[in-house]
PDB file of C-alpha atoms and ligand atoms in Angstrom:
ATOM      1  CA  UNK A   1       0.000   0.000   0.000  1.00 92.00           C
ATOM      2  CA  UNK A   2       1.107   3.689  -1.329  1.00 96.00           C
ATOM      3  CA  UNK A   3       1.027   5.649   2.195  1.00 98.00           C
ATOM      4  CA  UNK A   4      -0.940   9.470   1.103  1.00 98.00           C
ATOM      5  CA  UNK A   5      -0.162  12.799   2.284  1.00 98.00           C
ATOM      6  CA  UNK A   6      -3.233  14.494   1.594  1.00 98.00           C
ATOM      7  CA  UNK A   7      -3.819  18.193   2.035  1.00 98.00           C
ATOM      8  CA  UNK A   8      -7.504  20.166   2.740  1.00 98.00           C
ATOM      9  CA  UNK A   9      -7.057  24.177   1.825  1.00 98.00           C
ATOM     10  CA  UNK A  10     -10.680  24.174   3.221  1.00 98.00           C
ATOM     11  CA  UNK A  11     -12.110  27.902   1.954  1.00 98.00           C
ATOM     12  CA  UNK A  12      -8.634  29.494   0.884  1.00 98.00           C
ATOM     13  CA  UNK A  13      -6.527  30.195  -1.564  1.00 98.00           C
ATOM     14  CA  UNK A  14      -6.864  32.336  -4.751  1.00 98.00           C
ATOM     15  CA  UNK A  15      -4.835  31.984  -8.036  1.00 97.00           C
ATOM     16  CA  UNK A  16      -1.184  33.255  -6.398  1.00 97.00           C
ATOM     17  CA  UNK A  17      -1.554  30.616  -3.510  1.00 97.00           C
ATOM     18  CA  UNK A  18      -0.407  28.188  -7.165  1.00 97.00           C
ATOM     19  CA  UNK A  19       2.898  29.735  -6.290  1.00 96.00           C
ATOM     20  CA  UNK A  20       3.061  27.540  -3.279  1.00 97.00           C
ATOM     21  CA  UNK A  21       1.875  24.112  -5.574  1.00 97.00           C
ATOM     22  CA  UNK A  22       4.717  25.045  -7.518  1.00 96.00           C
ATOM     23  CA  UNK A  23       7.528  24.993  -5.060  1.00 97.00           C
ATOM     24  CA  UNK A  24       5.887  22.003  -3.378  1.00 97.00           C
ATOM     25  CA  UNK A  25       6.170  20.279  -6.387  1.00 97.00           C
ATOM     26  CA  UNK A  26       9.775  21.372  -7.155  1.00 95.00           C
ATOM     27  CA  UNK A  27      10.816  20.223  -3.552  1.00 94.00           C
ATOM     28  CA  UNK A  28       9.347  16.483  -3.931  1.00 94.00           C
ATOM     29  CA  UNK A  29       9.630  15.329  -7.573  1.00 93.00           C
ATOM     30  CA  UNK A  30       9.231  12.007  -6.688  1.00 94.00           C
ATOM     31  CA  UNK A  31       7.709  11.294  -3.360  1.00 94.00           C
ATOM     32  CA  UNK A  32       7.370   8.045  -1.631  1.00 95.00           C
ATOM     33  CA  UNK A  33       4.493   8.024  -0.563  1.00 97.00           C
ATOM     34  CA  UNK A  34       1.592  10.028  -2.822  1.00 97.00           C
ATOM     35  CA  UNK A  35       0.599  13.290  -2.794  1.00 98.00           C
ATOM     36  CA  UNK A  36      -2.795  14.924  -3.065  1.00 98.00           C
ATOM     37  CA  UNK A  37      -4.191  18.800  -2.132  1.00 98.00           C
ATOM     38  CA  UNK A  38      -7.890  19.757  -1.990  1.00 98.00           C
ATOM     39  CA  UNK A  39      -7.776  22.945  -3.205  1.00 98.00           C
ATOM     40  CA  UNK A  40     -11.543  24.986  -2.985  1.00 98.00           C
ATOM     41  CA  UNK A  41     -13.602  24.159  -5.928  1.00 98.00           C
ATOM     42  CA  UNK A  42     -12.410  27.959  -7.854  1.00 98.00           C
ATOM     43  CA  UNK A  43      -9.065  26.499  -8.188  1.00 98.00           C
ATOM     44  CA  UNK A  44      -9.211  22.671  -9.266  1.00 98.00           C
ATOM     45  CA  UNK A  45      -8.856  23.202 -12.845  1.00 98.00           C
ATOM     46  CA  UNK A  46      -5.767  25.576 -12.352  1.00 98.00           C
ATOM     47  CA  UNK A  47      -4.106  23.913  -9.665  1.00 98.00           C
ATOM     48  CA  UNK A  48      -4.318  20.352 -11.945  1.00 98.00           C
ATOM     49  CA  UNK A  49      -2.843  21.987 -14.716  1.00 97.00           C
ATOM     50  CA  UNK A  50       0.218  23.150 -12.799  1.00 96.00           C
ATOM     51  CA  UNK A  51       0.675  19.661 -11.439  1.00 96.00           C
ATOM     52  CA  UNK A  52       0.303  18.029 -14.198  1.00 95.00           C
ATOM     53  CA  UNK A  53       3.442  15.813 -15.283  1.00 94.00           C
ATOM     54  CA  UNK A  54       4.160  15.539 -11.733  1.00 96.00           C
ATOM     55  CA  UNK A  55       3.547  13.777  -8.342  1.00 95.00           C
ATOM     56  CA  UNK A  56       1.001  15.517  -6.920  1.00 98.00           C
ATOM     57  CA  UNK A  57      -2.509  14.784  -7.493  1.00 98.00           C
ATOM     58  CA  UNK A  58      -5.754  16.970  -7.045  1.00 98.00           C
ATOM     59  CA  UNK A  59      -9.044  16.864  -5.506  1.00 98.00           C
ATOM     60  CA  UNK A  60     -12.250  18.792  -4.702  1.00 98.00           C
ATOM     61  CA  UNK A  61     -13.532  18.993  -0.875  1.00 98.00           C
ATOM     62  CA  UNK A  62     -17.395  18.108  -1.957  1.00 98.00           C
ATOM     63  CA  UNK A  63     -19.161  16.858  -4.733  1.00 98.00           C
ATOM     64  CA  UNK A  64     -23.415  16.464  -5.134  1.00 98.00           C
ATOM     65  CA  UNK A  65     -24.787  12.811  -5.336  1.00 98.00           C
ATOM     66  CA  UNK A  66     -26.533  13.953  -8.459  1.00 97.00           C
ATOM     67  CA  UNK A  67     -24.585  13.974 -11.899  1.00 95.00           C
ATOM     68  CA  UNK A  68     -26.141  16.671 -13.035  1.00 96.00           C
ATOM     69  CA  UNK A  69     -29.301  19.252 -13.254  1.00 97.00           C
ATOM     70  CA  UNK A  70     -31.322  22.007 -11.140  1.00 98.00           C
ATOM     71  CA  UNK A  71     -28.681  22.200  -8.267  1.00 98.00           C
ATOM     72  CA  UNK A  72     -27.797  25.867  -8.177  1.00 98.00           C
ATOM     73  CA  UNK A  73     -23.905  26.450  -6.370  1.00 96.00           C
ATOM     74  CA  UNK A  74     -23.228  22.743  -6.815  1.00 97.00           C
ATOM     75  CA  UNK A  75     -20.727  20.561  -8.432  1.00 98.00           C
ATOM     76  CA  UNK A  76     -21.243  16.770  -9.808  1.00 98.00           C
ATOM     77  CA  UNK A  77     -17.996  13.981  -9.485  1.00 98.00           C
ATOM     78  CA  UNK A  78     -17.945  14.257 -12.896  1.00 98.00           C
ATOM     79  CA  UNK A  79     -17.235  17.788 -13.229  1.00 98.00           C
ATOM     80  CA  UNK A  80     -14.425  17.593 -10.495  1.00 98.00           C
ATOM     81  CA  UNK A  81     -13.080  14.628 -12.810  1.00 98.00           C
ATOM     82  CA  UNK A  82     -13.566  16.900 -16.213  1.00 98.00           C
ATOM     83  CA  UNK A  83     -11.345  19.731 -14.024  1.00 98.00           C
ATOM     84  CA  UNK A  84      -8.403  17.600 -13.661  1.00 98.00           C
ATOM     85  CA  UNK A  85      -9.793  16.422 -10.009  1.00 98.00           C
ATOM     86  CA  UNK A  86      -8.662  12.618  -9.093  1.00 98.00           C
ATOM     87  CA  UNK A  87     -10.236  12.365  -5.402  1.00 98.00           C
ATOM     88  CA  UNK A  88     -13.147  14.123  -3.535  1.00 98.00           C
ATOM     89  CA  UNK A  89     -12.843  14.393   0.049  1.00 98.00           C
ATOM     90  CA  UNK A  90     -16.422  14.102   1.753  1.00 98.00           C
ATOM     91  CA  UNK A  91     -17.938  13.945   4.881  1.00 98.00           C
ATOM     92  CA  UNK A  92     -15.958  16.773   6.528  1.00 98.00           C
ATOM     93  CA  UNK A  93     -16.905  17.349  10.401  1.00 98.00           C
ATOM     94  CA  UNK A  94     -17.478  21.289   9.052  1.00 98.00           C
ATOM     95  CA  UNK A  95     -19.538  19.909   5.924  1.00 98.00           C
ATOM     96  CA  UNK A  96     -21.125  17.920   8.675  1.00 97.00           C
ATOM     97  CA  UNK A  97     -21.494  20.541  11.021  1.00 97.00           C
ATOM     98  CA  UNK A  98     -22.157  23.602   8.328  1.00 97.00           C
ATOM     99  CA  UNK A  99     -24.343  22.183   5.936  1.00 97.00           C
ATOM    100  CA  UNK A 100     -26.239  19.145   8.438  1.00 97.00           C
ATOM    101  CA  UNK A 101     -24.744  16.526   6.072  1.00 98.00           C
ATOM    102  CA  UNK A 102     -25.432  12.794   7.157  1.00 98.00           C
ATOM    103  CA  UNK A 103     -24.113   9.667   6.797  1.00 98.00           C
ATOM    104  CA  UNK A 104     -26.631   8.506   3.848  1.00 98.00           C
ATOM    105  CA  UNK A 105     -25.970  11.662   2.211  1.00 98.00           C
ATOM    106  CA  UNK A 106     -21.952  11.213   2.673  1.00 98.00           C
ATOM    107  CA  UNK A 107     -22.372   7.236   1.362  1.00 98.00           C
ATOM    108  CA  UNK A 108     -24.620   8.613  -1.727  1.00 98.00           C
ATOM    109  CA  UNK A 109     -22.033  11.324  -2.828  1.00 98.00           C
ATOM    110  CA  UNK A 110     -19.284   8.869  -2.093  1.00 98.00           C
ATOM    111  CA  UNK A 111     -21.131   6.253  -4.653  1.00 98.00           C
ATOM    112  CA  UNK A 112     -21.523   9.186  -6.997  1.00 98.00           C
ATOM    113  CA  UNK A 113     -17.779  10.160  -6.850  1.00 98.00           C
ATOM    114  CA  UNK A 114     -16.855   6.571  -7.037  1.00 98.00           C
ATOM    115  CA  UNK A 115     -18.981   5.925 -10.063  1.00 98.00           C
ATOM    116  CA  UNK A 116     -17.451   9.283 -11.869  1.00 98.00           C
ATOM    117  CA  UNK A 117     -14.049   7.445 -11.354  1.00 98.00           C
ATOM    118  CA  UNK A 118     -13.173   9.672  -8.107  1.00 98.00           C
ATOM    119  CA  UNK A 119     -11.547   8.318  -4.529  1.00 98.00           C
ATOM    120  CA  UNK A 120     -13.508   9.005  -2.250  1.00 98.00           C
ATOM    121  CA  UNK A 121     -12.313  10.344   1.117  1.00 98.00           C
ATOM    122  CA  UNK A 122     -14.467   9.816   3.675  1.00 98.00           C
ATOM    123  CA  UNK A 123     -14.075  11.810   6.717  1.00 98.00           C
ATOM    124  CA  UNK A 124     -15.559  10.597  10.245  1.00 98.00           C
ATOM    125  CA  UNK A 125     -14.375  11.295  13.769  1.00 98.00           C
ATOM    126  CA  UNK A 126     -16.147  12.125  17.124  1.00 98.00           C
ATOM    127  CA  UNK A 127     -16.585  16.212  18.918  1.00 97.00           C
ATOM    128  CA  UNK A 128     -15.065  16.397  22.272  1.00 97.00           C
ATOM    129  CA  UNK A 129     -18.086  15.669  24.525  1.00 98.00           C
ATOM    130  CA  UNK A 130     -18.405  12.412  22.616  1.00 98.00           C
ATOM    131  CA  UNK A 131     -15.190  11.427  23.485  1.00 97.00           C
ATOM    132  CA  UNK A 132     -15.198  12.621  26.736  1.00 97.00           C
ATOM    133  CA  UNK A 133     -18.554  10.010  27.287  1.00 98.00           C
ATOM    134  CA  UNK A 134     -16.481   7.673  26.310  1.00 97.00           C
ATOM    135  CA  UNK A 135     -18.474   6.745  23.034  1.00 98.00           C
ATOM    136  CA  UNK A 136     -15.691   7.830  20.164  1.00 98.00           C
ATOM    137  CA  UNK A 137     -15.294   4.162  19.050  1.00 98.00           C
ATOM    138  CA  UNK A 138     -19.127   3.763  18.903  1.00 98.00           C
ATOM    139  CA  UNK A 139     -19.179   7.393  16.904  1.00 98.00           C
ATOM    140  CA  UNK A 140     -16.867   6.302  14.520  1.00 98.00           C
ATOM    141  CA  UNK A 141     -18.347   3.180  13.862  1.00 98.00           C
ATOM    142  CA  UNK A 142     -21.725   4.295  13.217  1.00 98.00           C
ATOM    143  CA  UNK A 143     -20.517   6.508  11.038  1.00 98.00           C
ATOM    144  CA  UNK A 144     -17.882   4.316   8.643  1.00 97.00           C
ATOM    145  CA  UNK A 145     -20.723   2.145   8.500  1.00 96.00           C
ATOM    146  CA  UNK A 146     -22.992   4.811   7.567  1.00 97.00           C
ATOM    147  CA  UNK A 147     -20.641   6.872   5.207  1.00 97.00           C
ATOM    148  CA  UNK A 148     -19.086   3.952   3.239  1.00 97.00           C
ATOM    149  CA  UNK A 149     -20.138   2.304   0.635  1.00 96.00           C
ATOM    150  CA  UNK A 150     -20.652  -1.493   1.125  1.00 93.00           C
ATOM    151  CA  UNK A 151     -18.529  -2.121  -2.717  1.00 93.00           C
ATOM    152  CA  UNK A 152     -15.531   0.337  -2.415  1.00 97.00           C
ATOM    153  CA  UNK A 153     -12.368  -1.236  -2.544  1.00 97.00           C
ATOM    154  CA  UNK A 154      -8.674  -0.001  -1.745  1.00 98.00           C
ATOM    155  CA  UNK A 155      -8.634   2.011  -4.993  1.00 97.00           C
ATOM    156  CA  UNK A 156     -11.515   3.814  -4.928  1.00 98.00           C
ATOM    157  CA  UNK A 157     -11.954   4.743  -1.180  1.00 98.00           C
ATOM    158  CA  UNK A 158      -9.602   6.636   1.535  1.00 98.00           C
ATOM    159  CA  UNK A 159     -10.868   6.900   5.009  1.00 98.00           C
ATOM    160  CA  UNK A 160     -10.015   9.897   7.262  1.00 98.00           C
ATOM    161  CA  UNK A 161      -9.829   9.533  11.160  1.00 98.00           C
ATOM    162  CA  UNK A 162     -10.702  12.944  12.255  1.00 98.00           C
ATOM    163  CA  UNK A 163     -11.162  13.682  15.433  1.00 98.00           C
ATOM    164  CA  UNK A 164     -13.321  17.536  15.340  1.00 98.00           C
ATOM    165  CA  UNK A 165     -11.596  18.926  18.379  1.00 98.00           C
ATOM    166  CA  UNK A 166      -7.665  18.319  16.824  1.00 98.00           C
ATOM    167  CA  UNK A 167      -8.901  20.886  13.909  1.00 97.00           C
ATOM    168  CA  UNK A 168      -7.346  23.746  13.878  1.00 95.00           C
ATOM    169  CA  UNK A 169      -6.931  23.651  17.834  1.00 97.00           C
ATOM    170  CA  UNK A 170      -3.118  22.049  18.034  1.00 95.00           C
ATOM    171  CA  UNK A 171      -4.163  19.954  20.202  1.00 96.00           C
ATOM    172  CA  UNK A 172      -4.567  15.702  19.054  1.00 97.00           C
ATOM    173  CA  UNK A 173      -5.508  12.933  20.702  1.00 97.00           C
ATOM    174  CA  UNK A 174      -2.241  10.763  22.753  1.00 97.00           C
ATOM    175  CA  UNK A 175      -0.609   8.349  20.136  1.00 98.00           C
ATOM    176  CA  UNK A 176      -2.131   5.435  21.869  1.00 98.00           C
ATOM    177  CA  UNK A 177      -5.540   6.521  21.017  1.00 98.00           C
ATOM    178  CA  UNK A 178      -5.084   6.964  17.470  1.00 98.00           C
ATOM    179  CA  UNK A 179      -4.177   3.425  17.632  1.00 98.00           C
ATOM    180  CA  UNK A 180      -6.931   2.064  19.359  1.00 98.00           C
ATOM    181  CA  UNK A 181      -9.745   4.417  17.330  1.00 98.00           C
ATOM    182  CA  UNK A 182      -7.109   3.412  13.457  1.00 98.00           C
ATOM    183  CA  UNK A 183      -7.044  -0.517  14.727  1.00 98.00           C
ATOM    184  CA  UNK A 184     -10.949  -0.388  15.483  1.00 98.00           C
ATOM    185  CA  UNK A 185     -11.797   1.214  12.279  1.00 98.00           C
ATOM    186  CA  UNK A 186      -9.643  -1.272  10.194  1.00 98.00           C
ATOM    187  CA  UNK A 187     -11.372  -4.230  11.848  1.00 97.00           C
ATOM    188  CA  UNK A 188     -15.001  -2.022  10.931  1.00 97.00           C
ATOM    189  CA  UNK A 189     -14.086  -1.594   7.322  1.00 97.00           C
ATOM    190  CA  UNK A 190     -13.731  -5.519   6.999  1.00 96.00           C
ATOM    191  CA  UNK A 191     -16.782  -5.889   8.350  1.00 93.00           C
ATOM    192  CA  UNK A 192     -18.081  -3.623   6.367  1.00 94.00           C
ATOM    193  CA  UNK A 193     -16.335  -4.017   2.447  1.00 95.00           C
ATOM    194  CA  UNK A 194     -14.537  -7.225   3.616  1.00 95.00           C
ATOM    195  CA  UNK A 195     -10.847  -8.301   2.563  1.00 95.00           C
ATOM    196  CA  UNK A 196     -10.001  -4.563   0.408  1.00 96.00           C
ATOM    197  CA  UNK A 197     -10.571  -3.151   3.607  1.00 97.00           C
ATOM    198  CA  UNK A 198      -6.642  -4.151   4.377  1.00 97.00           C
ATOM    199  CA  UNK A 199      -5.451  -1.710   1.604  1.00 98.00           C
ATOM    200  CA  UNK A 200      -7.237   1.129   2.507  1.00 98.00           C
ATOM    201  CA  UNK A 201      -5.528   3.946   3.269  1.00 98.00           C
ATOM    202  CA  UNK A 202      -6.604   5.231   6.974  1.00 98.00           C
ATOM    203  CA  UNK A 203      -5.842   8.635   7.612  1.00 98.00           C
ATOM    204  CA  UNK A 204      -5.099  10.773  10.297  1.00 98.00           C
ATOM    205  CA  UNK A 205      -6.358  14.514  10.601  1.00 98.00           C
ATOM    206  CA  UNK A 206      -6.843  17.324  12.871  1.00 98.00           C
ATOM    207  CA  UNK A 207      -3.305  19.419  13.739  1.00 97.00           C
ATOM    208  CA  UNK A 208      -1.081  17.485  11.723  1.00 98.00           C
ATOM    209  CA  UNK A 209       2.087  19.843  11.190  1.00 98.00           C
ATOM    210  CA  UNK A 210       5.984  18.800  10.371  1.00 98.00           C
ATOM    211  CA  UNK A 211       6.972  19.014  14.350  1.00 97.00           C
ATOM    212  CA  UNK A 212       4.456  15.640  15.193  1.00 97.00           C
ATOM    213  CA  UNK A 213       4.237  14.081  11.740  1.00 98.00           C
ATOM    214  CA  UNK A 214       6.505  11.929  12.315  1.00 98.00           C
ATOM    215  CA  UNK A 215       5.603  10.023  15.621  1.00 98.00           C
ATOM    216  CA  UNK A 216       2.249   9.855  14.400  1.00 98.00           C
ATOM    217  CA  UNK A 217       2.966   8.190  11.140  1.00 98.00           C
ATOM    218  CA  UNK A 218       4.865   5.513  13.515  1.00 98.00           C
ATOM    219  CA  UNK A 219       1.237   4.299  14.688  1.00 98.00           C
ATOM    220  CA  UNK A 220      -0.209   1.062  13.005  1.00 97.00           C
ATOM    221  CA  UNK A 221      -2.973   1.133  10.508  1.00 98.00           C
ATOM    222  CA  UNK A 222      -1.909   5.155   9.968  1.00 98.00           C
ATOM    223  CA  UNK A 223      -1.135   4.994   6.630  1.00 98.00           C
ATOM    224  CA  UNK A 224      -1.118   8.669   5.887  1.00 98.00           C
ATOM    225  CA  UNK A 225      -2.243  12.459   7.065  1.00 98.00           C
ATOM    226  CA  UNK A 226      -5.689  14.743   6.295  1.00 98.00           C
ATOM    227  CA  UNK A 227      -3.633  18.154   6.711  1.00 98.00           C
ATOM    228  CA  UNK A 228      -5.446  21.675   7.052  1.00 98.00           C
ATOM    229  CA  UNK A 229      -3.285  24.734   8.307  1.00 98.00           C
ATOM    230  CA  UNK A 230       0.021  23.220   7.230  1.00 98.00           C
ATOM    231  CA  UNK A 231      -0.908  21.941   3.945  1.00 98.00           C
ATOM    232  CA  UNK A 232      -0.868  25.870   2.738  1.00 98.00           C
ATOM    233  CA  UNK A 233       2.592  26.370   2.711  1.00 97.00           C
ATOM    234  CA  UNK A 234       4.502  24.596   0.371  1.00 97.00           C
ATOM    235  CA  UNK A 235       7.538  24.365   3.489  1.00 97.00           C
ATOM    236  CA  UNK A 236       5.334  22.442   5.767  1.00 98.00           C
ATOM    237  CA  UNK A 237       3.592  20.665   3.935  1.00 98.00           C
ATOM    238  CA  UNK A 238       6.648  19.121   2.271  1.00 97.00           C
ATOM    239  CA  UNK A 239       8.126  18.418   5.133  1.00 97.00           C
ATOM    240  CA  UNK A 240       4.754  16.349   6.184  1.00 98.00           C
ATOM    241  CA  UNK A 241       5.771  14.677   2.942  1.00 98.00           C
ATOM    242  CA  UNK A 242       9.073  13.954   3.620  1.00 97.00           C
ATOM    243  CA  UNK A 243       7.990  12.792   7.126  1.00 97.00           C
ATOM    244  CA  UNK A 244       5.380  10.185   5.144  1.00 98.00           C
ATOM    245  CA  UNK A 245       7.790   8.978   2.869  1.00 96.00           C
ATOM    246  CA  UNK A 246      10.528   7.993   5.345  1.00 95.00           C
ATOM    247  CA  UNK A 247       7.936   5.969   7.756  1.00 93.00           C
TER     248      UNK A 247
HETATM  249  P1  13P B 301      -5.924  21.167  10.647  1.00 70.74           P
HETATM  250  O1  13P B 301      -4.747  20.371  10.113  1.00 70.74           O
HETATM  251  O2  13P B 301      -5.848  22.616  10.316  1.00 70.74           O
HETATM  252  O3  13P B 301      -6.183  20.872  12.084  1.00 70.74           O
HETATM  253  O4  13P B 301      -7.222  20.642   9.838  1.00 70.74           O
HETATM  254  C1  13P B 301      -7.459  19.275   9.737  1.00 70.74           C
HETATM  255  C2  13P B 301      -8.561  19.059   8.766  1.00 70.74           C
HETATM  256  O5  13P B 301      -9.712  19.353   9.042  1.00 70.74           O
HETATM  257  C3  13P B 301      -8.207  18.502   7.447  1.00 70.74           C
HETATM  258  O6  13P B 301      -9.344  18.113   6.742  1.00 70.74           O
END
C-alpha cells in the first residue's frame, strides 16, 4: 500500500496561492508516498494543470450525489473529474457541522464520486463531549458504517480519522488513542467491504504539522495524514511529505 499525504485548503486560496503548488512540487519530484491537495472548488482546474506531469494529485472537498441538473452552487464527481480532479474528500466534520450533512448523504455522494471514477475520502471522527462520554469508538463506527459504501475497494476509497476537536486547535488525541480508534476502524471496514478493507488507506487529521508528523505516522494502521493549516505552505507541507515517505 502507497502511504498518502493528503492536504484540505478548506475555503482558501486564490490563483497566487499556485505559487506555493509550484515549489511544493519542485521540492518532492518524486515522493514516496503520494501526494494529493484539496484545493476549494475555484481552483481545481488551475491547480491540476500546474501539477500536471508531476507527483502531486488533485481533488475537490465536496461533490453532489446527483450527476447533473437544477442544483444551483453545486458541483457533480464528474465535473471535479472533467477539471483535472482525481479524489473528492467528503464527509468533513465542518460539511457535517455547516451544511447538516449525514451519513446517507456522505455514502450517496461517495457512490456518486466513485462511479465518476473519483476516490472518495471519507471523513468521520467524534466532537469532544463524545469522546469525553467515552463513546468515540461507537461514533466512529456508526458513522464508517454509515458513510461507506458497502462495494468500495482499496482504490476507490480513503478513510479519514478525524477527530473535530484536533482541527485547527493544536491539540490531538495521545498516540495510543489513534491506535486504538485506526485498529478499530480497520477491523469495521472488513466488516463492512470485507478483505479490500486491508489496503485502505486510513488517515489521520486534525493538527497534523511537520513538528508531530513523524511520531504519528509511527502508529499502526496510519497509513497517511488529512492536513489543514500546514498543507498551505509549500515548506510544511513538504516536510509532512518527507515525514510520510521515510515511515
Ligand atoms: P488542521 O490540520 O488545520 O487541524 O485541519 C485538519 C482538517 O480538518 C483537514 O481536513
Amino acid at each position: 500500500m502507497k502511504k498518502l499525504a493528503a492536504g484540505n485548503w478548506k475555503m482558501n486560496g486564490t490563483a497566487a496561492s499556485l505559487s506555493e503548488v509550484a515549489a511544493l512540487v519542485q521540492a518532492q519530484p518524486a515522493p514516496v508516498c503520494e501526494m494529493l491537495l484539496c484545493p476549494p472548488a475555484t481552483l481545481v482546474a488551475s491547480m491540476a494543470a500546474t501539477a500536471k506531469g508531476t507527483a502531486l494529485h488533485v481533488g475537490g472537498q465536496d461533490c453532489h450525489a446527483k450527476a447533473s441538473g437544477a442544483h444551483t452552487g453545486d458541483i457533480s464527481a464528474a465535473m471535479l473529474r472533467d477539471a483535472g480532479a482525481s479524489h473528492v474528500i467528503l464527509g468533513h466534520s465542518e460539511r457535517r457541522a455547516d451544511h447538516n450533512e449525514t451519513d446517507a448523504q456522505v455514502l450517496a455522494k461517495a457512490e456518486a464520486a466513485i462511479a465518476a471514477g473519483l476516490i472518495a475520502v471519507v471523513c468521520i471522527g467524534e466532537t469532544e463531549a463524545e469522546r469525553d462520554a467515552g463513546r468515540t469508538l461507537d461514533v466512529v463506527g456508526t458513522q464508517l458504517h454509515g458513510s461507506v459504501p458497502a462495494g468500495a475497494t482499496a482504490a476507490n476509497l480513503v478513510i479519514a480519522y478525524e477527530p473535530v476537536w484536533a482541527i485547527g486547535t493544536g491539540r490531538t488525541p495521545t498516540i495510543p488513542e489513534i491506535a486504538e480508534v485506526h485498529a478499530f476502524l480497520r477491523a469495521r471496514l472488513t466488516a463492512r467491504i470485507g478483505e479490500q478493507a486491508a489496503g485502505v488507506r486510513l488517515l489521520y487529521g486534525g493538527s497534523v504539522k511537520p513538528s508531530n508528523a513523524a511520531e504519528i505516522f509511527a502508529v499502526p494502521h496510519v497509513d497517511g495524514a488529512l492536513v489543514g493549516g500546514a498543507s498551505l505552505k509549500a515548506s510544511d507541507f513538504g516536510a509532512i511529505v518527507a515525514a510520510l515517505s521515510a515511515a
